[in-house]
mmCIF file of C-alpha atoms in Angstrom:
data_model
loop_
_atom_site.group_PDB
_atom_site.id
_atom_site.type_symbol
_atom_site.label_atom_id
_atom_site.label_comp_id
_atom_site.label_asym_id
_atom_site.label_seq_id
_atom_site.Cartn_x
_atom_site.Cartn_y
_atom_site.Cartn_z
ATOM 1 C CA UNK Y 1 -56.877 122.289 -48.460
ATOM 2 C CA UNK Y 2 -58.415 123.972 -51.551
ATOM 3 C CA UNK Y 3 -61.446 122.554 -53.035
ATOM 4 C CA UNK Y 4 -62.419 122.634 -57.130
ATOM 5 C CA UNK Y 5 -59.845 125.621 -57.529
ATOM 6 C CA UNK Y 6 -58.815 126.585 -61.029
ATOM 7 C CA UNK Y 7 -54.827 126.086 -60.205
ATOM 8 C CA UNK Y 8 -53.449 125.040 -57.201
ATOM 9 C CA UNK Y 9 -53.676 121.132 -56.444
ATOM 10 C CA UNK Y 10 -55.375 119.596 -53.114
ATOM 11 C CA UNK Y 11 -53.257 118.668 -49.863
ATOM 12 C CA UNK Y 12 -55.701 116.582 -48.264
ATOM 13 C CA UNK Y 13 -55.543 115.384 -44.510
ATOM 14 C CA UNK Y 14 -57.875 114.934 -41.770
ATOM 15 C CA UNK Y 15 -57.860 115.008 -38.056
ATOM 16 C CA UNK Y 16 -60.878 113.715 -35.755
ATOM 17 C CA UNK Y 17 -61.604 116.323 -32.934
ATOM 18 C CA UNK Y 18 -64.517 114.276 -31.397
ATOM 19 C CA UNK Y 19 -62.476 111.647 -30.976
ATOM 20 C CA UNK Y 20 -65.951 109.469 -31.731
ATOM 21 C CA UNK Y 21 -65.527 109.525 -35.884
ATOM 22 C CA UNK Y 22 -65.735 106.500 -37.680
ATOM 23 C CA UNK Y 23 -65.380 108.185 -41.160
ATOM 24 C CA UNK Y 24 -64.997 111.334 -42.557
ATOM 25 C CA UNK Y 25 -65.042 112.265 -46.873
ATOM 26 C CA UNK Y 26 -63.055 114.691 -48.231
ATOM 27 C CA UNK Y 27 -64.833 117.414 -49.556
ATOM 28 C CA UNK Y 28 -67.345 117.085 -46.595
ATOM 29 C CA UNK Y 29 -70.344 117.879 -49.508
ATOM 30 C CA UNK Y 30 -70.500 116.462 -52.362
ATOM 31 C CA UNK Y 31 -67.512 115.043 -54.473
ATOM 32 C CA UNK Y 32 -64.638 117.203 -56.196
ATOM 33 C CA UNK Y 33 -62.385 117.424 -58.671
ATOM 34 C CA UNK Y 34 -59.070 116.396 -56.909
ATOM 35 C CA UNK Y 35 -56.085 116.808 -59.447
ATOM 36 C CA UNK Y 36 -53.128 114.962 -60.825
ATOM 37 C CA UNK Y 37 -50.542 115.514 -58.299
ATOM 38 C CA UNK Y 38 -52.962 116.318 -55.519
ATOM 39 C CA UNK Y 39 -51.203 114.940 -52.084
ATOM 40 C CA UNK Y 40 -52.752 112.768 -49.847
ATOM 41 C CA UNK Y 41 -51.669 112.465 -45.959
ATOM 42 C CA UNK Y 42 -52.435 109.251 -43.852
ATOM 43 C CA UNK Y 43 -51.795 109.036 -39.798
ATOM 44 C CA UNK Y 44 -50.587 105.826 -38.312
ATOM 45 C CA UNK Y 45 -54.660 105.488 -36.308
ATOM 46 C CA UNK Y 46 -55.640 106.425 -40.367
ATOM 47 C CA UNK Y 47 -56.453 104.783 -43.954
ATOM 48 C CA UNK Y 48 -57.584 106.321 -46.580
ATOM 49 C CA UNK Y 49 -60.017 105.019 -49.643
ATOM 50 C CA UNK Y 50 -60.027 106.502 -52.678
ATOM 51 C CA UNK Y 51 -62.886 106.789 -54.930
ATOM 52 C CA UNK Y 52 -62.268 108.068 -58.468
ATOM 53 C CA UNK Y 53 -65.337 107.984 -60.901
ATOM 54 C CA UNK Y 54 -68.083 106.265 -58.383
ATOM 55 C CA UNK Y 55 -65.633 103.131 -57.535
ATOM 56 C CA UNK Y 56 -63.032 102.889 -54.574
ATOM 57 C CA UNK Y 57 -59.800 102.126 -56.873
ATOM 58 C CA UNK Y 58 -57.408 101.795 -54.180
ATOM 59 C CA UNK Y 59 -56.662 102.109 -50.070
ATOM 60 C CA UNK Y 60 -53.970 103.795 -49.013
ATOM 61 C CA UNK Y 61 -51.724 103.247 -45.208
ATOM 62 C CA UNK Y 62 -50.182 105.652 -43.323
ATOM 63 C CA UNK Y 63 -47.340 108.481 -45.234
ATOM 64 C CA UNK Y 64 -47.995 110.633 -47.898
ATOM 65 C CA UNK Y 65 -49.469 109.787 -51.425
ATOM 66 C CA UNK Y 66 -49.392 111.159 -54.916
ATOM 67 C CA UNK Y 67 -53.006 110.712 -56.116
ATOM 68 C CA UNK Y 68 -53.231 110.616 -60.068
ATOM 69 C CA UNK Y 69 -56.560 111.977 -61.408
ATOM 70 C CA UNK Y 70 -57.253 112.797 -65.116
ATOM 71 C CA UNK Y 71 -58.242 116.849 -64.015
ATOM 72 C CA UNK Y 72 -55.383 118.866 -65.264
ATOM 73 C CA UNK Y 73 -55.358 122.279 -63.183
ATOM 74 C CA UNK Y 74 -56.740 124.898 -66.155
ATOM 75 C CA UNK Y 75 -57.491 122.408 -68.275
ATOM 76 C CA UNK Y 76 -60.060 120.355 -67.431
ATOM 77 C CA UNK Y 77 -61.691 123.477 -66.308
ATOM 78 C CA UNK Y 78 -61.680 124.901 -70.193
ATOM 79 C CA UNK Y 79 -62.896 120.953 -70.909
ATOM 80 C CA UNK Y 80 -65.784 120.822 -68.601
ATOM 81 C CA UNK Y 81 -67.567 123.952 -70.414
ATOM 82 C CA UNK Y 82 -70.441 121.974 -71.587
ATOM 83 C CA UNK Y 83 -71.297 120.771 -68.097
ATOM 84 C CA UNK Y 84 -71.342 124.574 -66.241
ATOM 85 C CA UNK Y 85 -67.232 124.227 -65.500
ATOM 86 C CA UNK Y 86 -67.616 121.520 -63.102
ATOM 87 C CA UNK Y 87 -65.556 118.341 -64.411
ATOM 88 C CA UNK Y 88 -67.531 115.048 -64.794
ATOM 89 C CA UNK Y 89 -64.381 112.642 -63.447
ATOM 90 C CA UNK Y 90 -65.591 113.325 -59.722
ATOM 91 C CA UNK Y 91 -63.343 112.113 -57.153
ATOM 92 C CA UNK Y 92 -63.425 111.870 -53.397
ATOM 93 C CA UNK Y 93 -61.151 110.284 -50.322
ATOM 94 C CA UNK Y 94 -63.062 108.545 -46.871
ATOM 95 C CA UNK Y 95 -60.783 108.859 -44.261
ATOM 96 C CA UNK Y 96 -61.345 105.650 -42.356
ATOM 97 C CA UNK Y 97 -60.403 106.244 -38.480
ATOM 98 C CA UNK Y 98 -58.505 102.890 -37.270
ATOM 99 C CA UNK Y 99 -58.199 103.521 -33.631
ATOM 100 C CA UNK Y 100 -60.395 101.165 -30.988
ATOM 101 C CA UNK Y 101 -63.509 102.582 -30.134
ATOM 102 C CA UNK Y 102 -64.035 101.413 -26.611
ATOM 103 C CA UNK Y 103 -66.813 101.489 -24.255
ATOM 104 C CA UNK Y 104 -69.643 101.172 -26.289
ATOM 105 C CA UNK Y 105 -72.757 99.830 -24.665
ATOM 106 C CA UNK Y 106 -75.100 96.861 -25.584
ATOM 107 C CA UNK Y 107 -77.915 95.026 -23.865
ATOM 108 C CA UNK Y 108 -81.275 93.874 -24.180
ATOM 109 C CA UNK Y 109 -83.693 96.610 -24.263
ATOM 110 C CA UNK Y 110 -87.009 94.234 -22.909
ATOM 111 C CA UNK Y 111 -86.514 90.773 -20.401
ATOM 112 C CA UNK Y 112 -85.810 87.962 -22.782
ATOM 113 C CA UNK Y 113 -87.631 84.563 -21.838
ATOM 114 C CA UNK Y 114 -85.489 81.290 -20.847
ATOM 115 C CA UNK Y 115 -86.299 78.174 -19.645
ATOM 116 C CA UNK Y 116 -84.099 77.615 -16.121
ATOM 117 C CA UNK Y 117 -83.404 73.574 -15.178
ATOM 118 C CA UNK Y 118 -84.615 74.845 -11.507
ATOM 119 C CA UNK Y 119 -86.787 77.994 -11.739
ATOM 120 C CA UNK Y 120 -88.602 77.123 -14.804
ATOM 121 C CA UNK Y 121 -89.430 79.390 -17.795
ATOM 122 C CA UNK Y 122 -87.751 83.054 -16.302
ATOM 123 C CA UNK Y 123 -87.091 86.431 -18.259
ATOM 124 C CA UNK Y 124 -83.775 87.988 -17.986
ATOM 125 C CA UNK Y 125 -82.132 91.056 -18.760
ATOM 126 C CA UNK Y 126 -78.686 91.841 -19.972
ATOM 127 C CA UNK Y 127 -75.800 94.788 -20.401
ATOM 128 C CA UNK Y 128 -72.009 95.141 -21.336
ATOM 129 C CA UNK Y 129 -69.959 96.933 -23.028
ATOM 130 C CA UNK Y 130 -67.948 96.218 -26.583
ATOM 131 C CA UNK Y 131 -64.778 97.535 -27.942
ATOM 132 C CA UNK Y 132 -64.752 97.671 -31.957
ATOM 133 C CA UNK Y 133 -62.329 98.717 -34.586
ATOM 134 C CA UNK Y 134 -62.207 98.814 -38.558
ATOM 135 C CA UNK Y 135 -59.892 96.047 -39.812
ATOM 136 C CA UNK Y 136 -60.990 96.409 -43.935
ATOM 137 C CA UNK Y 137 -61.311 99.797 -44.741
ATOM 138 C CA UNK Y 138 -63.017 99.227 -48.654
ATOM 139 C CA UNK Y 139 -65.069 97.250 -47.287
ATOM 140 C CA UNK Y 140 -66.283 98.895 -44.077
ATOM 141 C CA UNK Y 141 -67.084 101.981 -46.763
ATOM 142 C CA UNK Y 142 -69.418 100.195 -49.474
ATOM 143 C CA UNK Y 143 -70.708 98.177 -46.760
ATOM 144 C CA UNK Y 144 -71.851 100.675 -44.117
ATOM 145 C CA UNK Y 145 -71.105 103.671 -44.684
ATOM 146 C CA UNK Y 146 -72.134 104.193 -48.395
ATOM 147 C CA UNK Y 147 -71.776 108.048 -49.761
ATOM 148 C CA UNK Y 148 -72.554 109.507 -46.632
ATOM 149 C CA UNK Y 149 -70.220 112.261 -45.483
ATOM 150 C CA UNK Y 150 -69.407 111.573 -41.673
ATOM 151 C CA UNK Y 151 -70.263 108.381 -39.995
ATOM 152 C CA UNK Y 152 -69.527 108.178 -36.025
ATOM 153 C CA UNK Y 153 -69.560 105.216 -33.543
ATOM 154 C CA UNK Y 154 -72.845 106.622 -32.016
ATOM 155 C CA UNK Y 155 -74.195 105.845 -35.864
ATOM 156 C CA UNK Y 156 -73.410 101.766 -36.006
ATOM 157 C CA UNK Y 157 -73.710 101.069 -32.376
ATOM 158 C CA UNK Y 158 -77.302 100.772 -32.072
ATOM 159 C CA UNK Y 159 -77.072 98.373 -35.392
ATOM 160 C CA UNK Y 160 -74.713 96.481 -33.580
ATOM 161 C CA UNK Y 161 -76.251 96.460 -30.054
ATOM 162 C CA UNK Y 162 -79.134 94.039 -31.968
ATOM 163 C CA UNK Y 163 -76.722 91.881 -33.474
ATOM 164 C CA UNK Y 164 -74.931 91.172 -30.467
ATOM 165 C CA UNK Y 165 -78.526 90.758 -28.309
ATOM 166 C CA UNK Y 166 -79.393 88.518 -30.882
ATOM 167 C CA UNK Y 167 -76.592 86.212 -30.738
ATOM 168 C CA UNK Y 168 -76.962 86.536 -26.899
ATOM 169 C CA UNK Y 169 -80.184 85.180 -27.124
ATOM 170 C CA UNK Y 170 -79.205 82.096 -29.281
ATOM 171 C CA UNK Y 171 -76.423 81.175 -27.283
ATOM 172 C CA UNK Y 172 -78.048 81.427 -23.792
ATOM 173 C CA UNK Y 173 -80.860 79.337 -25.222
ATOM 174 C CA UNK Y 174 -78.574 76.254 -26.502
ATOM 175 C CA UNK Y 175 -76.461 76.903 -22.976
ATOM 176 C CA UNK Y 176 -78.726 78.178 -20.314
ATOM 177 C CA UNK Y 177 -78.816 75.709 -17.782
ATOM 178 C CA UNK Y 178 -79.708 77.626 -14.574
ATOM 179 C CA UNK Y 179 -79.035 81.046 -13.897
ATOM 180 C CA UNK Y 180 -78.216 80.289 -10.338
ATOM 181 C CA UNK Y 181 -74.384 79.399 -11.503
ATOM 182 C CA UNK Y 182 -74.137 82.257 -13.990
ATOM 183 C CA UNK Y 183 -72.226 84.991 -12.301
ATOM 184 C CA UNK Y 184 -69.707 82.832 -12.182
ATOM 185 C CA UNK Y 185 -69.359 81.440 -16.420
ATOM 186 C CA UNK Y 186 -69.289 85.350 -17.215
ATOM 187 C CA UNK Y 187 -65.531 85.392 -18.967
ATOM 188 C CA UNK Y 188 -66.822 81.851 -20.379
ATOM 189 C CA UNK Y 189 -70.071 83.215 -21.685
ATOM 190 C CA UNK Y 190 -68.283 86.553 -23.275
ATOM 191 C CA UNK Y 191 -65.442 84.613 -24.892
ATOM 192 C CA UNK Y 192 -67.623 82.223 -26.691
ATOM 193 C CA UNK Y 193 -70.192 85.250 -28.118
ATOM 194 C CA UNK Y 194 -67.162 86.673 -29.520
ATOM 195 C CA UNK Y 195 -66.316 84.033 -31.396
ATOM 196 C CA UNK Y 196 -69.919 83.187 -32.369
ATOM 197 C CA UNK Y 197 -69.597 87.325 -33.298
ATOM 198 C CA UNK Y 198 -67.024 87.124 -35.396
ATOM 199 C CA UNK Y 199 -68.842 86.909 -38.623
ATOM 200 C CA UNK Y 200 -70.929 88.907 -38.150
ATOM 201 C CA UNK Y 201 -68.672 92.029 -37.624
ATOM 202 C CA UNK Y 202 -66.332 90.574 -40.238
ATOM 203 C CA UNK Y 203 -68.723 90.691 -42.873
ATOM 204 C CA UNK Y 204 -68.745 94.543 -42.461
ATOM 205 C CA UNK Y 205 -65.033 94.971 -42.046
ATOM 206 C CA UNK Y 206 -65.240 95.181 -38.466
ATOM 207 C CA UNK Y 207 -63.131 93.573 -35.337
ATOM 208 C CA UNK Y 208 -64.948 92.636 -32.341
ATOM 209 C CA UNK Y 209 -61.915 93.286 -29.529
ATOM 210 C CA UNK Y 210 -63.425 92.557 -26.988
ATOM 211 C CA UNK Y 211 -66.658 92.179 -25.150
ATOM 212 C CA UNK Y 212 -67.602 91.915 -21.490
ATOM 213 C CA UNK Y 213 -70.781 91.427 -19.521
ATOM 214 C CA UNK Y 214 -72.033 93.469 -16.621
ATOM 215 C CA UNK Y 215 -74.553 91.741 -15.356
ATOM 216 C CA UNK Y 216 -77.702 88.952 -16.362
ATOM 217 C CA UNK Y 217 -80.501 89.900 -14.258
ATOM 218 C CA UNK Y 218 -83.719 88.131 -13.814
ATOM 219 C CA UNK Y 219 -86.790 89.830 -12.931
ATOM 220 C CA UNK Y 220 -87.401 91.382 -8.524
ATOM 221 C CA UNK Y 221 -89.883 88.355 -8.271
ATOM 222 C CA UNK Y 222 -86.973 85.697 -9.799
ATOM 223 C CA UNK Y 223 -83.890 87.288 -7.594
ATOM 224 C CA UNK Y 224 -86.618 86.989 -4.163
ATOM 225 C CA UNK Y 225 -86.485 83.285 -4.809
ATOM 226 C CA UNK Y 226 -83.180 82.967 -5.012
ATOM 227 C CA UNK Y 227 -82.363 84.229 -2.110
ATOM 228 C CA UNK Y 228 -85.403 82.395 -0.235
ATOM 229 C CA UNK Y 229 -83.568 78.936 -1.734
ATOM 230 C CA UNK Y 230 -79.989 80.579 -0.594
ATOM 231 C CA UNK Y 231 -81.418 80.770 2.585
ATOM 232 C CA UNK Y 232 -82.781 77.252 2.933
ATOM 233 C CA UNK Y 233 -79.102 75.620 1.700
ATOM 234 C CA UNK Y 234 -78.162 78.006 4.743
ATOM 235 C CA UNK Y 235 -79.966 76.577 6.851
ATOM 236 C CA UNK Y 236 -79.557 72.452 6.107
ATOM 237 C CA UNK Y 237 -75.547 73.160 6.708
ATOM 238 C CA UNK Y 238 -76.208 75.164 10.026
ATOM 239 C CA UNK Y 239 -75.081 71.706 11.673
ATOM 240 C CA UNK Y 240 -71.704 71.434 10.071
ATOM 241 C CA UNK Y 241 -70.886 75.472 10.200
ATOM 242 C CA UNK Y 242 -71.541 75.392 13.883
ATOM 243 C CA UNK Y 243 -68.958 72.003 14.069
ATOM 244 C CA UNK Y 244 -66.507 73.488 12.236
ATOM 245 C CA UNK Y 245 -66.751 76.634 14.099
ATOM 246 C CA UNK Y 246 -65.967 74.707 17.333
ATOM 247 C CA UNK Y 247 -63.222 73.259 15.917
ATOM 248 C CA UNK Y 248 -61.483 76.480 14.904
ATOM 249 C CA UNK Y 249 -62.336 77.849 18.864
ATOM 250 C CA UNK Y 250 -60.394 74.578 19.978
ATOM 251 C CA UNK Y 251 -57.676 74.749 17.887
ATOM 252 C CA UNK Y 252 -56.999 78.922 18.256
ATOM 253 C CA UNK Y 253 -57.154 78.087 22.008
ATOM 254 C CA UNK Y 254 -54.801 75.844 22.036
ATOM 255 C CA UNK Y 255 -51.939 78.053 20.547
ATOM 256 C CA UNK Y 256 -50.418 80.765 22.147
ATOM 257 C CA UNK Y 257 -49.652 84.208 20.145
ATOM 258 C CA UNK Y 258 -46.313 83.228 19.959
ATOM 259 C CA UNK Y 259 -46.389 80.045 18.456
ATOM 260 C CA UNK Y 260 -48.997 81.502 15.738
ATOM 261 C CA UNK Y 261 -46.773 84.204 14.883
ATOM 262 C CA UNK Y 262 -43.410 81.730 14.688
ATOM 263 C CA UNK Y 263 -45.684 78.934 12.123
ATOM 264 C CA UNK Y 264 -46.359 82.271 10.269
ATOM 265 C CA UNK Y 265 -42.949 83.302 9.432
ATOM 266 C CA UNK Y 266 -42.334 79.900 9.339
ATOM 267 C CA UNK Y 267 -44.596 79.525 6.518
ATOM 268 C CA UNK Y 268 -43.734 82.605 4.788
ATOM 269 C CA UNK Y 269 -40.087 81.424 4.633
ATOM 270 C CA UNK Y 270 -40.921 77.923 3.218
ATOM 271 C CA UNK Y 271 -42.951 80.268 0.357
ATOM 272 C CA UNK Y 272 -40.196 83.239 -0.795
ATOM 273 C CA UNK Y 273 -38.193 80.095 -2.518
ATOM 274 C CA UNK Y 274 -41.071 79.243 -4.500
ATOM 275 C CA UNK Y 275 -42.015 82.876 -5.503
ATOM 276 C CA UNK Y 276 -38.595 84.080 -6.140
ATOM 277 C CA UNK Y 277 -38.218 81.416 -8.675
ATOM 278 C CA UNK Y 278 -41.147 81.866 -10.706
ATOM 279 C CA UNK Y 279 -40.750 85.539 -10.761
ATOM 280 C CA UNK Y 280 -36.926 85.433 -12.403
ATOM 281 C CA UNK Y 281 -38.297 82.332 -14.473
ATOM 282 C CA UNK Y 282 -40.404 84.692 -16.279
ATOM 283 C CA UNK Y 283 -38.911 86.723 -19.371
ATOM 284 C CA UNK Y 284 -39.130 90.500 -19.934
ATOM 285 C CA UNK Y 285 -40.290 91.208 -22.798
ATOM 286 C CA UNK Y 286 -39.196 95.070 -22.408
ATOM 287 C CA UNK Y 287 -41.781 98.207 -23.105
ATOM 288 C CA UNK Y 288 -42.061 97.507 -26.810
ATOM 289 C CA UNK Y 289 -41.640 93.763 -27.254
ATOM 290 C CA UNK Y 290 -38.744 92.259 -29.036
ATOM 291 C CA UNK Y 291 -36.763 94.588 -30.931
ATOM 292 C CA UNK Y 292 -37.250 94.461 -34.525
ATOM 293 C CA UNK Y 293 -40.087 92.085 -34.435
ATOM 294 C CA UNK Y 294 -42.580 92.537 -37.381
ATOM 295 C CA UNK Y 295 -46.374 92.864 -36.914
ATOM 296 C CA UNK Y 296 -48.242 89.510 -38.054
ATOM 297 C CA UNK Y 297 -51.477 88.834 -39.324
ATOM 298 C CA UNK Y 298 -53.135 85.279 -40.297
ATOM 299 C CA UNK Y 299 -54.877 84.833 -44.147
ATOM 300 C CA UNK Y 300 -58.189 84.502 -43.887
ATOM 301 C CA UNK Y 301 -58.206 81.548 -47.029
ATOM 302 C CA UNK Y 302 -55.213 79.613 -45.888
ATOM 303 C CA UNK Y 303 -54.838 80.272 -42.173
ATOM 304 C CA UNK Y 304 -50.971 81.430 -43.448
ATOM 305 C CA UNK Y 305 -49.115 84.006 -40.871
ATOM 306 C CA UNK Y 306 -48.361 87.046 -42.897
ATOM 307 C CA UNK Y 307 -47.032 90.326 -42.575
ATOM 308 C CA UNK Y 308 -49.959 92.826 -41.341
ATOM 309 C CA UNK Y 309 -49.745 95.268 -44.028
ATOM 310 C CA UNK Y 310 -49.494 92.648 -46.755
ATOM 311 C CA UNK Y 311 -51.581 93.200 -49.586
ATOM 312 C CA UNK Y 312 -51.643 89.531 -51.101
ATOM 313 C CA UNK Y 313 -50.818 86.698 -49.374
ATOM 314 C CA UNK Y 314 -47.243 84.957 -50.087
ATOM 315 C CA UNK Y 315 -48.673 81.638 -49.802
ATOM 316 C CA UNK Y 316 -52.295 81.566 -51.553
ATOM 317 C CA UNK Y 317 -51.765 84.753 -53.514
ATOM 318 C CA UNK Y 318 -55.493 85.849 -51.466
ATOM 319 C CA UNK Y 319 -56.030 89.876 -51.664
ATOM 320 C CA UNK Y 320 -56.181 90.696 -48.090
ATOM 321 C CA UNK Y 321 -57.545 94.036 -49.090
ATOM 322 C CA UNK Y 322 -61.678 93.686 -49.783
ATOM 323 C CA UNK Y 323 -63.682 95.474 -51.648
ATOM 324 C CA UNK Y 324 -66.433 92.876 -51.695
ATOM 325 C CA UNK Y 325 -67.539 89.695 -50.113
ATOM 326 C CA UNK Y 326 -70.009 87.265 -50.895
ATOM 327 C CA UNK Y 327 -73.383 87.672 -49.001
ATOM 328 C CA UNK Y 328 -73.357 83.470 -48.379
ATOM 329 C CA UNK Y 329 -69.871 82.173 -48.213
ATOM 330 C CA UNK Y 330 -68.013 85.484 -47.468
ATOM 331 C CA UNK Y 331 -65.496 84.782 -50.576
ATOM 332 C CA UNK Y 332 -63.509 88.224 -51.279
ATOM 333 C CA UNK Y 333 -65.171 89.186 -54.706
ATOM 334 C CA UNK Y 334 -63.912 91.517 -57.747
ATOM 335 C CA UNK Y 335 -65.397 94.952 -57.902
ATOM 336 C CA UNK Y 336 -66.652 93.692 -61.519
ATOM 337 C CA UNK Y 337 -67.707 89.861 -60.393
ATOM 338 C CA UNK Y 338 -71.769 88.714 -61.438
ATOM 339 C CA UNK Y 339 -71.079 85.310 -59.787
ATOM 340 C CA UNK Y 340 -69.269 83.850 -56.537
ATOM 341 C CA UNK Y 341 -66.618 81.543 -57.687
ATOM 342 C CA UNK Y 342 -66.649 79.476 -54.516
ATOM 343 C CA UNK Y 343 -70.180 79.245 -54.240
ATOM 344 C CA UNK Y 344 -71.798 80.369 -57.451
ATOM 345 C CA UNK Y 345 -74.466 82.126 -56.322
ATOM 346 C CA UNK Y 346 -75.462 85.961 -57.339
ATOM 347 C CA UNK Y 347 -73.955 88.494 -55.730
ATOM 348 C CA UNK Y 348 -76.315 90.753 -54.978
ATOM 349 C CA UNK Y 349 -78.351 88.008 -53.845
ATOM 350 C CA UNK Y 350 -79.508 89.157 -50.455
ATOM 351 C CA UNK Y 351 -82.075 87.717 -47.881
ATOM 352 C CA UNK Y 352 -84.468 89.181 -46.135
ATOM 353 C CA UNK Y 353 -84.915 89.235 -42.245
ATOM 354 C CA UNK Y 354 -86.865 86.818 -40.343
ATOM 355 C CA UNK Y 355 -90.196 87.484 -38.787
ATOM 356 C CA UNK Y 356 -91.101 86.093 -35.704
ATOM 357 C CA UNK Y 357 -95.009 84.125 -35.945
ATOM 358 C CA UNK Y 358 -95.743 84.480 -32.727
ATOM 359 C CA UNK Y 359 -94.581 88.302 -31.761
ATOM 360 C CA UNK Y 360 -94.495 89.292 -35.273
ATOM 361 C CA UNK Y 361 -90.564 91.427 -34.434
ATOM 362 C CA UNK Y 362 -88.409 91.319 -37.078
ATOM 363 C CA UNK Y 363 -84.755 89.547 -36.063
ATOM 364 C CA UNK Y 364 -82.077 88.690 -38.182
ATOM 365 C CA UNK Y 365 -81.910 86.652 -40.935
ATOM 366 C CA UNK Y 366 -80.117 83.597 -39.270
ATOM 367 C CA UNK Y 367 -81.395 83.605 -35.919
ATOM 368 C CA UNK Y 368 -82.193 81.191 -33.696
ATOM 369 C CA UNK Y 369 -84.613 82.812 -30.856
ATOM 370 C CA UNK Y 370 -86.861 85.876 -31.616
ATOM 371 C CA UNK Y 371 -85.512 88.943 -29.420
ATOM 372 C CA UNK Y 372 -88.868 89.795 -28.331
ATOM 373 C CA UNK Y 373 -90.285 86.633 -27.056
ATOM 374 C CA UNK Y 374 -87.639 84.010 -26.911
ATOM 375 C CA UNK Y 375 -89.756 82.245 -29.390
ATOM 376 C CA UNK Y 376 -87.608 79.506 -30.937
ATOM 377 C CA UNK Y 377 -88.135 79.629 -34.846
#
């Protein structure tokens, strides 16, 4: 595309190479003078946000788009004389890249201390991985990414690798029995930080996908008793493995080879009943789902199903495209609001983070165990 020329208007589009792009601006430097008629092209994995005079006036899905400026090619250029022929209505676009960005990494970057039911107070590490993906465009922008140019996943990870450590940290407190049955609670443990995410990664236009846990390790010290009280349970049920061991000697000795092999098919034939019917019982959906089916979505005010690229709500009449959100109730704002109106507190109202008395680390505002020490505050 052509940027600040004297005649021809802009074509603007973008493409992502790295593949690891959050956000890109068009012009890369700087903003521009993008003209009346100047055309705008979105991708389905793409929105667009433009800003026009310092404030993001509209987002735009995937086609092409007339974008309506007050430069006039020539014109505004004979206009702008007293400011060096550079026109003061400035105008950029922020590509916003929709796609999932999958495995990212998070995990606690020093042990974190618990208090076990059976080993006592232990320090345990944690790692995963997190899939994320930008769900309000506007918002994601002002938030986050502010004026700067081009903003990758490698940029918000490490911002987000905290937030989800310190939620970790104030779940596994409230939860954390022993760790002796965790291994087997970790699809219980990752669904329930999601939703305790949630917020969190909503407040900055962000979707949580999913999240999984590799491992919760304790300390080489902590995982050497473990196995020393594996052991022992070994050993007190040595008397009824070696009795049921006899038994399955007796009862494989009775049986010849062909009577084991005729209760086999025997058994498979009493099964294939069973597991044809569930298997036609089940419907098939087909490669894309049901044809014609429409994308839903759920408002956030009334809970209402709604079309996904709805820009107001049927129902409640809510925007479902933010440009601002209350810092304490997370009520979608005006660009021009002083005041929440569910709330009524300032808008630009923020807090500051906590401080933890005994480590001194600095966690977030609302949490519930320092990150450092496990201190509860």
């Amino acid at each position: 595309m052509g940027n600040d020329n004297l005649i021809f208007l802009e074509n603007i589009e973008w493409f992502d190479d790295s593949g690891n792009q959050l956000v890109q601006r068009i012009p890369g430097h700087g903003s521009g003078e993008i003209k009346w008629g100047a055309q705008l092209t979105v991708r389905e994995s793409q929105a667009a946000v433009f800003v026009y005079q310092g404030k993001a006036v509209e987002a735009f899905g995937p086609g092409r788009h007339t974008l309506k400026t007050l430069n006039i090619p020539v014109l505004t250029k004979i206009a702008s004389l007293p400011w060096g022929m550079s026109s003061p209505l400035r105008a950029e676009v922020y590509f916003v890249n929709m796609k999932t960005f999958t495995n990212l990494t998070w995990g606690t970057r020093d042990p974190v201390a618990f208090k076990d039911s059976q080993l006592g107070l232990i320090r345990l590490r944690a790692h995963g991985i997190f899939n994320l993906q930008v769900v309000q465009p506007v918002l994601f922008v002002n938030r986050m990414v502010g004026t700067q140019g081009t903003f990758t996943a490698d940029t918000v990870e490490e911002y987000l690798n905290r937030v989800i450590v310190s939620r970790f940290n104030d779940y596994m407190g409230e939860t954390l029995d022993s760790i002796l049955s965790l291994p087997s609670r970790y699809d219980a443990l990752a669904e329930a930080l999601t939703r305790r995410l949630e917020k969190d990664f909503r407040h900055f236009g962000l979707r949580l996908t999913h999240l999984y846990m590799n491992a919760i390790t304790p300390p080489p010290e902590v995982q050497k008793a473990i196995d020393d009280k594996s052991r022992m349970s070994l050993f007190q049920d040595m008397n009824k493995l070696m009795k049921m061991k006899a038994a399955m000697a007796m009862e494989s000795a009775a049986q010849s080879d062909t009577n084991a092999s005729g209760g086999m098919g025997m058994g498979m034939g009493m099964m294939m009943p069973a597991l044809f019917s569930r298997y036609l019982s089940e419907p098939d959906p087909g490669p894309g789902g049901a044809p014609g089916s429409v994308a839903q979505a759920q408002c956030p005010e009334c809970q209402a199903a709604i079309p996904a690229n709805a820009r107001f709500c049927p129902m409640c009449g809510h925007q479902q495209v933010i440009f601002q959100q209350c810092e304490h109730c997370g009520k979608n704002l005006t660009p021009s609001a002083k005041f929440c109106p569910r709330c009524g507190k300032p808008v630009n109202g923020k807090q500051g983070p906590r401080i933890c008395t005994r480590c001194g680390a600095e966690d977030l505002t609302d949490a519930l165990f320092c990150n450092q020490c496990g201190e509860k505050y």
